[in-house]
Backbone as JSON, one array per atom type, in Angstrom:
{
  "sequence": "VGSAKVGWHLRRVVAEGTRVGLEHGGVAPVILDESADLELALPLVVRGAMYHAGQVCVSVQRILVHERICDELTARLIQATRALTVGDPRHADTDVGPLIRAREVRRVEHVVRQAVDAGARLLVGGERLGHQAFAPTLLADPAPATAVMTEEVFGPVAAIVPFSTLDQAFALANHPRLHFQSAIFTERHRTAMQAARALRASTVLINDVTTFRADWMPFGGHGESGLGLAGGPFGLRELSAQKLVVMRA",
  "N": [[2.68, 38.26, 29.94], [0.21, 36.97, 27.5], [-0.67, 38.15, 23.49], [1.87, 37.37, 21.44], [2.13, 38.99, 19.49], [1.58, 42.0, 19.9], [3.61, 41.23, 22.97], [6.43, 41.2, 21.46], [6.03, 42.98, 20.49], [6.19, 45.33, 22.94], [8.58, 44.33, 23.74], [9.87, 45.96, 22.44], [10.07, 48.23, 22.7], [10.34, 49.3, 25.11], [12.36, 50.46, 27.56], [16.28, 50.07, 27.77], [18.05, 48.16, 28.26], [15.63, 46.8, 30.32], [14.23, 43.8, 31.93], [13.29, 41.69, 30.38], [10.18, 39.05, 30.78], [8.7, 36.21, 27.51], [5.39, 35.05, 27.96], [3.63, 33.34, 25.68], [1.81, 31.3, 24.48], [0.51, 28.14, 22.81], [-0.14, 26.34, 19.95], [-0.41, 23.49, 20.58], [0.04, 20.57, 20.88], [-0.88, 17.12, 20.82], [0.06, 13.49, 21.03], [-1.15, 10.36, 20.4], [-0.41, 7.56, 19.6], [0.13, 4.18, 18.25], [-0.22, 2.03, 20.64], [-1.15, 3.56, 22.56], [-2.5, 3.4, 25.97], [-5.71, 3.74, 25.94], [-7.82, 3.35, 28.61], [-6.29, 5.73, 29.58], [-6.04, 7.9, 27.9], [-7.87, 9.22, 27.14], [-10.29, 10.32, 29.08], [-8.13, 11.84, 30.4], [-7.1, 13.23, 27.84], [-9.71, 14.74, 27.1], [-10.43, 16.26, 29.15], [-8.15, 17.98, 28.8], [-8.4, 19.58, 26.87], [-10.49, 20.99, 26.87], [-11.09, 22.11, 28.7], [-11.22, 24.7, 31.76], [-13.08, 26.62, 30.13], [-11.59, 25.88, 27.57], [-9.67, 28.26, 27.64], [-6.07, 27.95, 28.3], [-3.28, 28.75, 28.26], [-1.22, 26.66, 27.35], [-3.72, 25.15, 26.59], [-5.3, 21.71, 25.08], [-4.99, 21.27, 21.56], [-4.58, 20.13, 19.17], [-5.2, 16.73, 18.32], [-3.03, 14.65, 17.96], [-3.76, 10.89, 15.96], [-2.89, 7.67, 15.57], [-3.14, 6.1, 12.86], [-4.38, 3.53, 13.21], [-5.71, 3.41, 15.31], [-7.77, 5.46, 14.85], [-10.33, 6.08, 14.56], [-11.77, 4.47, 16.39], [-10.77, 5.91, 18.9], [-11.53, 8.66, 17.58], [-14.81, 8.16, 18.01], [-14.99, 7.91, 20.35], [-14.36, 10.46, 22.58], [-15.63, 11.92, 20.47], [-18.29, 10.93, 22.39], [-17.44, 11.26, 24.85], [-17.02, 14.31, 24.92], [-19.41, 14.99, 24.01], [-20.8, 14.59, 26.41], [-19.78, 16.79, 28.67], [-21.52, 19.22, 30.23], [-22.07, 22.34, 30.11], [-21.99, 25.6, 31.9], [-22.66, 27.48, 34.59], [-19.93, 28.12, 35.78], [-19.76, 28.21, 39.07], [-21.3, 26.63, 39.39], [-21.36, 22.56, 40.4], [-21.38, 20.52, 39.19], [-21.31, 21.12, 36.64], [-18.91, 21.7, 33.73], [-17.88, 22.5, 32.11], [-16.69, 26.57, 31.09], [-18.07, 29.9, 31.07], [-16.62, 32.27, 28.14], [-14.04, 34.28, 28.54], [-14.76, 37.13, 27.44], [-17.85, 38.38, 25.46], [-17.3, 39.4, 22.65], [-15.29, 37.36, 22.36], [-16.5, 34.69, 22.52], [-17.76, 35.29, 19.74], [-14.89, 35.7, 18.05], [-14.19, 32.74, 18.24], [-16.17, 31.06, 17.31], [-15.65, 31.74, 15.22], [-12.83, 31.32, 14.08], [-13.77, 28.36, 14.22], [-16.33, 28.07, 12.02], [-14.48, 28.85, 9.99], [-12.87, 27.01, 9.52], [-14.22, 24.86, 8.89], [-14.81, 25.41, 6.72], [-13.7, 25.62, 5.33], [-12.89, 22.48, 5.06], [-12.57, 21.07, 6.92], [-14.25, 18.56, 8.73], [-17.24, 18.84, 11.1], [-17.79, 17.49, 13.98], [-19.37, 17.6, 16.56], [-20.39, 19.49, 18.9], [-19.45, 23.33, 17.88], [-20.67, 25.69, 18.52], [-23.11, 28.86, 19.34], [-23.48, 29.06, 22.82], [-26.07, 30.65, 24.25], [-25.1, 34.07, 25.82], [-22.75, 34.26, 26.35], [-20.92, 31.76, 26.31], [-19.51, 28.93, 24.75], [-20.15, 26.03, 23.01], [-18.63, 22.77, 23.49], [-16.45, 21.56, 21.18], [-14.8, 19.73, 18.96], [-13.8, 18.76, 16.33], [-12.68, 17.33, 12.02], [-10.0, 16.36, 10.7], [-9.19, 19.0, 9.8], [-7.85, 21.53, 7.42], [-4.87, 22.01, 6.96], [-3.67, 25.05, 6.79], [-5.23, 26.55, 7.55], [-6.77, 28.7, 11.06], [-6.9, 27.21, 13.11], [-5.4, 25.29, 13.42], [-3.06, 26.05, 12.95], [-2.67, 28.5, 14.8], [-3.05, 29.57, 18.66], [-6.17, 29.21, 19.35], [-7.6, 29.17, 21.97], [-10.09, 28.5, 23.72], [-13.21, 26.23, 23.97], [-12.07, 24.2, 22.24], [-10.83, 21.81, 20.25], [-8.39, 19.79, 16.95], [-8.88, 16.39, 15.48], [-6.39, 14.78, 14.35], [-4.91, 12.62, 11.74], [-2.7, 10.03, 11.54], [-0.13, 8.36, 9.67], [2.86, 7.99, 10.4], [5.82, 8.08, 12.72], [7.24, 9.74, 11.82], [5.48, 11.45, 10.29], [3.76, 12.17, 12.8], [5.37, 13.62, 14.45], [6.1, 15.83, 12.63], [4.07, 17.33, 11.45], [2.64, 18.32, 13.98], [5.6, 19.97, 14.8], [5.05, 21.43, 12.66], [3.89, 24.88, 13.72], [4.66, 27.6, 13.94], [5.04, 28.18, 16.56], [6.27, 27.07, 19.33], [5.37, 24.57, 22.53], [4.38, 24.23, 24.72], [4.79, 20.0, 24.59], [2.89, 16.09, 24.06], [2.09, 13.02, 23.89], [1.39, 10.09, 24.27], [1.85, 6.61, 24.18], [3.0, 4.08, 24.9], [5.29, 2.44, 24.13], [8.75, 2.57, 24.8], [11.17, 3.64, 23.92], [9.79, 5.07, 21.58], [8.95, 7.17, 22.86], [11.37, 8.33, 24.2], [12.04, 8.71, 21.0], [10.19, 11.19, 21.06], [10.99, 13.02, 22.78], [13.81, 13.87, 21.86], [12.66, 15.04, 19.21], [10.19, 16.91, 19.4], [9.6, 19.75, 18.8], [9.35, 21.3, 21.36], [9.28, 23.38, 24.07], [8.77, 22.06, 26.36], [7.79, 18.57, 27.06], [5.97, 15.93, 27.87], [4.49, 12.32, 28.51], [2.66, 10.3, 28.74], [0.22, 11.28, 29.86], [-0.95, 14.67, 29.56], [-1.01, 18.61, 27.77], [-1.66, 20.23, 29.55], [-0.23, 19.61, 31.91], [1.42, 20.43, 34.79], [3.42, 21.74, 37.19], [4.57, 23.55, 40.24], [6.7, 24.51, 40.25], [8.31, 23.62, 38.23], [9.63, 24.41, 35.23], [9.19, 26.82, 32.43], [7.5, 27.83, 29.78], [8.65, 29.74, 26.26], [9.7, 27.76, 22.88], [10.53, 30.05, 20.37], [8.24, 32.34, 18.67], [6.45, 32.31, 20.89], [7.71, 32.92, 22.92], [9.38, 34.05, 25.78], [12.63, 33.57, 27.8], [12.2, 32.2, 30.74], [9.15, 30.88, 33.19], [8.24, 29.39, 36.36], [8.28, 28.78, 39.69], [11.62, 28.91, 41.42], [13.35, 28.9, 38.38], [11.77, 31.5, 37.27], [12.91, 33.54, 38.38], [15.13, 33.63, 37.74], [15.48, 34.63, 35.69], [14.32, 37.11, 35.73], [15.96, 38.34, 37.88], [18.41, 40.69, 38.24], [22.34, 40.01, 38.41], [25.55, 39.21, 40.03], [28.4, 40.43, 41.36], [31.39, 39.97, 43.07], [34.16, 40.44, 43.59], [36.62, 39.88, 45.33], [39.68, 40.42, 47.66], [42.05, 38.02, 48.88]],
  "CA": [[1.26, 36.81, 29.39], [-0.35, 37.39, 26.22], [-0.45, 37.22, 22.56], [2.6, 37.35, 20.55], [2.61, 40.86, 18.52], [1.99, 42.64, 21.82], [3.78, 40.89, 23.85], [7.25, 41.39, 20.98], [6.16, 44.52, 19.8], [6.89, 45.66, 24.16], [10.02, 43.97, 23.98], [10.58, 45.98, 21.29], [9.59, 50.0, 23.06], [10.39, 49.66, 26.53], [13.36, 51.1, 27.77], [17.69, 49.12, 27.69], [18.28, 47.4, 29.91], [15.13, 46.81, 31.29], [14.43, 42.39, 32.01], [12.03, 41.34, 29.74], [10.17, 37.77, 30.41], [7.46, 36.59, 27.51], [5.02, 33.64, 27.22], [2.73, 33.27, 24.06], [1.4, 30.47, 24.13], [1.62, 27.66, 21.95], [-1.41, 25.52, 20.0], [-0.65, 22.63, 22.35], [-0.72, 18.87, 20.47], [-1.26, 15.48, 21.43], [0.02, 12.75, 19.95], [-1.22, 9.21, 20.99], [0.76, 6.07, 18.29], [-1.01, 2.99, 18.2], [0.15, 1.09, 21.38], [-1.06, 4.56, 23.45], [-3.75, 3.44, 26.91], [-6.78, 4.74, 25.51], [-8.74, 4.48, 29.15], [-5.76, 6.24, 30.53], [-5.74, 8.7, 27.41], [-8.76, 9.87, 26.98], [-10.48, 11.58, 30.31], [-7.59, 14.02, 30.59], [-6.77, 14.83, 26.34], [-10.78, 15.55, 26.68], [-10.4, 17.54, 30.18], [-6.64, 19.19, 28.33], [-9.48, 20.26, 25.28], [-11.66, 21.74, 27.88], [-10.35, 22.44, 30.84], [-11.42, 26.53, 31.79], [-13.14, 26.82, 28.03], [-9.75, 26.16, 26.68], [-8.1, 29.4, 28.25], [-5.18, 27.43, 29.15], [-2.48, 29.09, 27.56], [-1.59, 24.85, 26.73], [-4.96, 23.45, 26.48], [-4.89, 20.3, 24.28], [-5.32, 21.88, 20.08], [-3.96, 19.01, 18.02], [-5.34, 15.72, 18.48], [-2.37, 14.0, 16.05], [-4.14, 10.16, 16.7], [-2.02, 6.81, 14.27], [-4.19, 5.81, 12.14], [-5.26, 2.09, 13.28], [-6.93, 3.9, 16.4], [-7.94, 6.64, 15.02], [-12.05, 5.4, 14.61], [-11.73, 4.49, 18.1], [-10.41, 7.0, 19.96], [-12.25, 9.99, 17.77], [-16.06, 8.55, 18.47], [-14.71, 7.83, 22.98], [-14.5, 11.17, 21.87], [-17.17, 13.37, 20.24], [-18.93, 10.87, 23.45], [-16.96, 12.14, 26.21], [-17.12, 15.37, 24.81], [-21.31, 16.2, 24.19], [-21.59, 14.48, 28.09], [-20.19, 17.13, 28.86], [-22.67, 20.36, 31.65], [-21.62, 23.58, 29.53], [-23.23, 26.38, 32.39], [-22.36, 27.83, 35.8], [-18.13, 27.43, 37.07], [-20.91, 27.54, 40.2], [-21.78, 24.67, 40.01], [-20.31, 21.53, 41.44], [-22.31, 19.4, 38.37], [-20.18, 21.83, 35.65], [-17.47, 21.16, 33.6], [-17.26, 23.87, 30.89], [-17.59, 27.64, 31.52], [-18.45, 31.04, 29.85], [-15.55, 32.4, 27.29], [-14.05, 35.93, 29.13], [-16.22, 38.12, 26.42], [-18.71, 37.49, 24.8], [-17.11, 38.97, 21.75], [-14.24, 35.32, 22.16], [-17.52, 33.61, 21.9], [-17.95, 35.02, 18.52], [-13.69, 35.21, 17.45], [-13.58, 31.43, 18.43], [-17.08, 30.67, 16.34], [-15.56, 31.61, 13.47], [-12.33, 29.77, 13.81], [-14.91, 27.01, 13.2], [-16.67, 28.19, 10.35], [-13.27, 28.9, 8.77], [-11.79, 25.48, 9.86], [-15.85, 23.99, 7.99], [-15.4, 25.93, 5.18], [-11.98, 24.81, 4.11], [-13.44, 21.32, 4.65], [-13.23, 19.82, 7.98], [-15.96, 18.14, 9.6], [-18.15, 19.37, 12.64], [-18.2, 16.32, 14.82], [-19.95, 17.81, 17.64], [-19.99, 21.17, 19.22], [-19.33, 24.41, 17.24], [-22.17, 26.26, 18.38], [-23.08, 29.77, 20.3], [-25.2, 28.28, 24.32], [-26.84, 31.55, 25.4], [-24.15, 35.5, 25.11], [-21.24, 33.58, 26.81], [-20.53, 30.41, 26.22], [-19.88, 28.21, 23.56], [-19.65, 24.49, 23.12], [-17.68, 21.91, 23.17], [-15.66, 21.26, 20.29], [-14.0, 18.82, 17.93], [-12.92, 18.97, 14.12], [-11.71, 16.61, 12.07], [-9.05, 16.83, 9.27], [-8.86, 20.83, 9.29], [-7.06, 22.34, 6.22], [-3.47, 22.35, 7.61], [-3.0, 26.26, 7.04], [-6.06, 27.36, 9.16], [-6.65, 29.04, 12.54], [-7.52, 25.83, 14.35], [-3.97, 24.11, 13.25], [-2.09, 27.14, 13.54], [-2.68, 30.06, 15.98], [-3.64, 29.11, 19.51], [-7.74, 29.47, 19.79], [-8.08, 29.96, 23.3], [-11.74, 28.58, 23.16], [-13.58, 24.2, 23.69], [-11.82, 23.54, 20.11], [-9.79, 19.83, 19.07], [-8.72, 19.44, 15.75], [-8.7, 15.95, 15.48], [-5.89, 14.96, 13.46], [-4.47, 11.08, 11.66], [-0.84, 10.1, 10.95], [0.12, 6.68, 9.97], [3.73, 7.26, 11.16], [5.49, 8.79, 13.71], [7.79, 11.45, 11.44], [4.7, 12.53, 10.27], [3.38, 12.54, 13.4], [5.81, 14.87, 14.56], [6.49, 17.38, 11.62], [2.56, 17.5, 12.48], [3.41, 19.05, 15.68], [6.57, 20.45, 14.59], [3.82, 22.83, 11.86], [3.16, 25.5, 13.66], [6.01, 28.75, 15.25], [4.02, 28.96, 18.31], [6.5, 26.1, 20.24], [5.36, 26.02, 24.04], [4.47, 21.8, 25.52], [3.42, 19.13, 23.4], [2.42, 15.66, 24.92], [2.3, 11.65, 23.35], [0.44, 8.85, 24.61], [2.52, 5.33, 24.28], [2.7, 2.29, 25.5], [6.69, 2.73, 24.24], [10.17, 3.8, 25.35], [11.55, 4.5, 22.36], [8.1, 5.55, 20.58], [8.81, 8.24, 23.65], [12.61, 9.11, 24.43], [12.0, 9.72, 19.97], [9.26, 12.16, 20.83], [10.92, 13.42, 23.26], [14.25, 14.02, 20.89], [11.98, 15.07, 17.62], [9.37, 17.61, 19.3], [10.57, 20.84, 19.12], [8.27, 22.49, 22.22], [10.42, 23.34, 25.64], [8.61, 21.09, 27.46], [7.9, 17.07, 26.0], [4.88, 15.63, 28.38], [4.71, 11.05, 28.51], [0.95, 9.6, 28.75], [0.44, 12.77, 30.56], [-1.7, 15.82, 28.17], [0.26, 19.48, 28.22], [-2.49, 21.13, 30.24], [0.36, 19.79, 33.11], [2.69, 21.0, 34.69], [3.65, 22.68, 38.55], [4.89, 25.37, 39.88], [8.76, 24.46, 40.74], [9.06, 23.04, 36.92], [9.97, 25.4, 33.94], [7.74, 26.63, 32.2], [7.99, 28.85, 28.2], [8.12, 29.12, 24.85], [10.24, 28.69, 22.38], [10.55, 30.89, 19.19], [7.47, 33.69, 19.56], [5.98, 31.55, 21.87], [8.22, 32.97, 24.3], [10.91, 34.16, 25.78], [12.79, 33.6, 29.28], [11.39, 30.97, 31.48], [8.9, 30.87, 34.36], [7.95, 28.84, 37.36], [10.09, 28.78, 41.02], [13.48, 29.86, 40.87], [14.31, 29.58, 36.94], [11.61, 33.16, 36.74], [13.52, 34.44, 39.97], [16.74, 34.43, 37.83], [15.16, 35.51, 35.22], [13.92, 38.69, 36.25], [16.8, 39.14, 39.0], [20.32, 40.36, 37.68], [23.23, 38.99, 38.54], [26.35, 40.76, 41.25], [29.88, 39.31, 41.01], [31.56, 40.61, 43.96], [35.44, 40.33, 44.32], [38.07, 40.93, 46.81], [41.12, 39.75, 47.15], [41.33, 37.33, 50.43]],
  "C": [[0.79, 37.56, 28.8], [-0.47, 37.45, 24.77], [0.64, 37.86, 22.03], [3.44, 38.84, 19.94], [2.11, 41.18, 19.82], [3.36, 42.6, 22.44], [5.83, 41.32, 22.89], [7.24, 42.74, 20.63], [6.48, 45.6, 21.68], [8.1, 44.86, 24.02], [10.72, 44.96, 23.46], [11.53, 48.42, 21.96], [10.71, 49.83, 24.16], [12.07, 49.76, 26.87], [14.92, 50.2, 27.93], [17.6, 48.35, 28.85], [16.67, 46.69, 30.48], [14.62, 44.88, 30.85], [13.76, 42.06, 31.57], [11.13, 40.29, 29.54], [8.51, 37.6, 29.05], [7.26, 35.34, 28.01], [3.59, 34.29, 26.39], [1.68, 32.0, 23.92], [1.73, 29.97, 23.58], [-0.41, 27.11, 21.09], [-0.82, 24.27, 19.57], [-1.25, 20.99, 21.1], [0.25, 18.23, 21.38], [-1.14, 14.84, 21.13], [-0.76, 11.15, 20.57], [-0.97, 7.85, 18.81], [-0.33, 4.26, 18.73], [-0.61, 2.26, 19.38], [0.07, 2.09, 22.44], [-2.54, 4.19, 24.94], [-4.58, 4.01, 26.92], [-7.56, 5.56, 26.75], [-7.81, 4.77, 29.97], [-5.9, 7.82, 30.09], [-6.33, 9.77, 27.56], [-9.39, 10.38, 27.49], [-9.11, 12.89, 29.91], [-6.92, 14.32, 29.17], [-8.42, 15.31, 26.39], [-10.28, 17.04, 27.94], [-8.97, 18.82, 29.25], [-7.66, 20.02, 27.31], [-10.54, 21.14, 26.2], [-12.19, 22.41, 28.57], [-10.46, 23.84, 31.05], [-11.65, 26.86, 30.93], [-12.03, 27.11, 27.68], [-9.46, 27.05, 26.8], [-7.59, 29.37, 29.23], [-4.32, 27.9, 27.66], [-1.7, 26.83, 26.85], [-2.76, 23.81, 26.95], [-4.34, 22.99, 24.66], [-5.62, 20.9, 22.78], [-5.54, 20.78, 19.62], [-4.34, 17.61, 18.19], [-4.44, 15.38, 17.49], [-2.71, 12.13, 16.93], [-2.92, 9.13, 15.49], [-3.03, 6.34, 13.7], [-5.12, 4.47, 12.82], [-6.5, 2.4, 14.15], [-8.23, 4.85, 16.6], [-9.94, 6.83, 15.39], [-12.37, 5.37, 16.25], [-11.84, 5.8, 19.05], [-11.87, 7.85, 19.12], [-14.09, 9.31, 18.24], [-16.09, 7.92, 20.15], [-14.51, 9.34, 22.61], [-14.9, 12.49, 21.45], [-18.4, 12.23, 22.22], [-18.28, 11.73, 24.44], [-17.46, 13.5, 25.88], [-18.64, 16.5, 24.75], [-22.03, 15.25, 25.66], [-20.84, 15.5, 28.55], [-20.0, 18.83, 29.08], [-21.59, 21.56, 30.71], [-22.58, 24.31, 31.21], [-22.01, 27.04, 33.43], [-21.38, 28.23, 35.99], [-18.76, 27.48, 37.93], [-20.55, 26.69, 40.7], [-20.57, 23.19, 40.3], [-20.49, 20.26, 40.24], [-21.3, 20.19, 36.94], [-19.22, 22.32, 35.04], [-16.39, 22.33, 32.11], [-17.59, 25.01, 30.94], [-17.94, 27.93, 31.19], [-16.68, 30.94, 29.33], [-15.19, 33.62, 28.65], [-15.44, 36.58, 28.35], [-16.95, 37.51, 25.53], [-17.59, 38.03, 22.71], [-15.08, 37.53, 21.59], [-15.71, 35.18, 21.71], [-17.7, 33.7, 20.2], [-16.66, 35.36, 17.43], [-14.19, 33.54, 16.71], [-14.37, 30.23, 16.99], [-16.7, 30.75, 14.66], [-14.25, 31.15, 13.09], [-12.88, 28.98, 13.07], [-15.61, 26.69, 12.37], [-15.8, 28.35, 8.86], [-13.64, 27.37, 8.5], [-12.73, 24.89, 8.43], [-15.55, 24.63, 6.63], [-14.54, 25.7, 4.62], [-11.93, 23.31, 3.91], [-13.28, 20.54, 5.95], [-14.59, 19.69, 8.22], [-15.44, 18.05, 10.69], [-18.31, 18.07, 13.0], [-19.28, 16.44, 16.1], [-19.77, 19.63, 17.57], [-20.04, 22.18, 18.03], [-20.56, 25.8, 17.16], [-22.65, 27.37, 19.71], [-24.1, 29.31, 21.45], [-25.17, 30.15, 24.58], [-25.22, 33.14, 24.83], [-22.84, 35.32, 25.63], [-20.42, 32.9, 26.57], [-20.48, 29.35, 24.87], [-20.05, 26.34, 23.91], [-19.68, 23.84, 23.05], [-17.49, 21.57, 22.25], [-14.47, 20.78, 19.67], [-13.98, 18.11, 16.55], [-12.6, 17.78, 14.05], [-11.5, 16.58, 9.95], [-8.9, 18.63, 8.69], [-7.83, 20.6, 7.73], [-5.5, 22.81, 7.18], [-3.21, 24.56, 7.83], [-3.88, 27.22, 7.33], [-6.49, 27.23, 10.21], [-5.94, 27.88, 13.74], [-6.17, 24.99, 15.17], [-2.3, 25.55, 13.35], [-2.11, 28.83, 14.25], [-3.84, 29.5, 17.18], [-5.62, 30.62, 19.49], [-7.98, 29.66, 20.7], [-9.52, 29.39, 24.08], [-11.6, 26.29, 23.71], [-13.02, 23.92, 22.72], [-10.9, 22.35, 20.3], [-9.53, 20.09, 18.6], [-8.53, 18.07, 16.39], [-8.22, 15.15, 14.17], [-5.38, 13.22, 12.96], [-3.45, 11.19, 10.78], [-0.86, 8.48, 10.61], [2.03, 6.8, 9.87], [4.24, 7.85, 12.4], [6.82, 10.0, 13.07], [6.61, 12.0, 11.01], [4.11, 13.06, 11.17], [4.62, 13.76, 14.39], [6.71, 15.93, 13.79], [5.08, 17.84, 11.48], [2.33, 18.91, 13.59], [4.13, 20.67, 15.84], [6.26, 22.02, 13.92], [4.29, 23.81, 11.81], [4.43, 26.99, 14.04], [5.85, 29.1, 15.67], [4.93, 27.48, 19.14], [6.82, 26.02, 21.42], [4.66, 23.95, 24.46], [3.31, 21.9, 24.67], [3.37, 17.57, 24.78], [2.28, 14.37, 24.28], [2.31, 10.73, 24.67], [1.37, 7.73, 23.8], [2.99, 5.22, 25.0], [4.46, 2.13, 25.74], [8.24, 2.81, 24.61], [11.03, 4.04, 24.58], [11.26, 5.44, 22.03], [8.56, 7.17, 21.65], [10.13, 8.78, 23.9], [12.24, 9.88, 21.97], [11.34, 11.55, 19.46], [9.82, 13.28, 21.43], [12.92, 14.57, 22.09], [13.78, 15.45, 19.6], [10.77, 16.03, 17.85], [9.96, 18.77, 19.13], [10.45, 22.06, 20.41], [9.62, 22.26, 23.41], [10.33, 22.42, 26.56], [7.89, 19.55, 26.96], [6.89, 16.46, 27.17], [4.61, 13.98, 27.25], [4.14, 10.48, 29.27], [0.81, 10.8, 30.43], [-0.6, 14.32, 28.94], [-0.48, 17.61, 28.27], [-0.45, 20.38, 29.05], [-1.54, 20.51, 32.24], [1.24, 20.32, 33.95], [2.53, 21.37, 36.68], [4.58, 23.63, 38.79], [6.17, 25.11, 39.59], [8.85, 23.94, 39.43], [9.82, 24.38, 36.27], [9.59, 25.64, 33.65], [8.15, 28.29, 30.76], [7.72, 27.91, 27.54], [8.68, 29.45, 24.64], [9.49, 29.53, 20.81], [9.25, 31.65, 19.08], [6.69, 32.56, 19.89], [6.86, 32.01, 22.82], [9.21, 33.28, 24.3], [11.62, 34.36, 27.63], [11.66, 32.41, 29.55], [10.88, 31.35, 32.77], [8.47, 30.2, 35.21], [9.55, 28.49, 37.83], [11.01, 29.57, 40.32], [13.78, 30.02, 39.47], [13.34, 30.96, 36.76], [12.52, 34.19, 37.48], [14.92, 34.87, 39.24], [16.38, 34.94, 36.76], [15.24, 37.35, 34.63], [14.76, 39.67, 37.28], [18.5, 39.18, 37.76], [21.38, 40.96, 38.73], [23.92, 39.56, 39.96], [27.54, 39.32, 41.69], [30.66, 41.09, 42.13], [32.69, 39.98, 44.36], [36.36, 40.53, 45.35], [38.73, 40.15, 47.88], [41.26, 39.61, 48.72], [43.16, 38.36, 50.96]]
}
């Protein structure tokens, strides 16, 4: 579990025959079409992006919103993000804790600064808080090639991107080389099934966010995001060598 650079290197250098499972994270997209139930989606999206200060391999990072509801959702996301309490995770009223190392704060700050310098609008956050925390951050309309759109930030940062058609939303969601979990909020069954077919992610969640999982579920990425599956019996099968015994009766 870790970066694609290290994981694929390890696979190249391990002894021949060694069974390897890799999990490299992703740049998780959540799509909200024009029929989305915002009362349901809003708290889930905020939690999905800021839970564990974004230090989750399937943390919500790209929020793709239909242009008809984008202004309303953006205003509500800003309000909800500003209301989050950053502090000591041992305290019951803390919503967002610290990053694992001080250098990670500097790295996340660099990602946000790069996006803003390339034209993204900083809606909320974007600053260090003390030695080891970063303010929950929302960006709008970042350039497609910036790190916040193409690489795993692993911090409390999410980007809002409007779309006009579902095909455009699916293309945006499928753009990076990292494909892990993805999600869509919609009240239309046909749209949900379109997303299930069109999204390249290994898991597509309907009316929930990418951070949802249960231990029995298969869990793993496609392409550069990983190799094989974890989760209950799936992980056991991946790392077990099967043996066949044939006996003549």
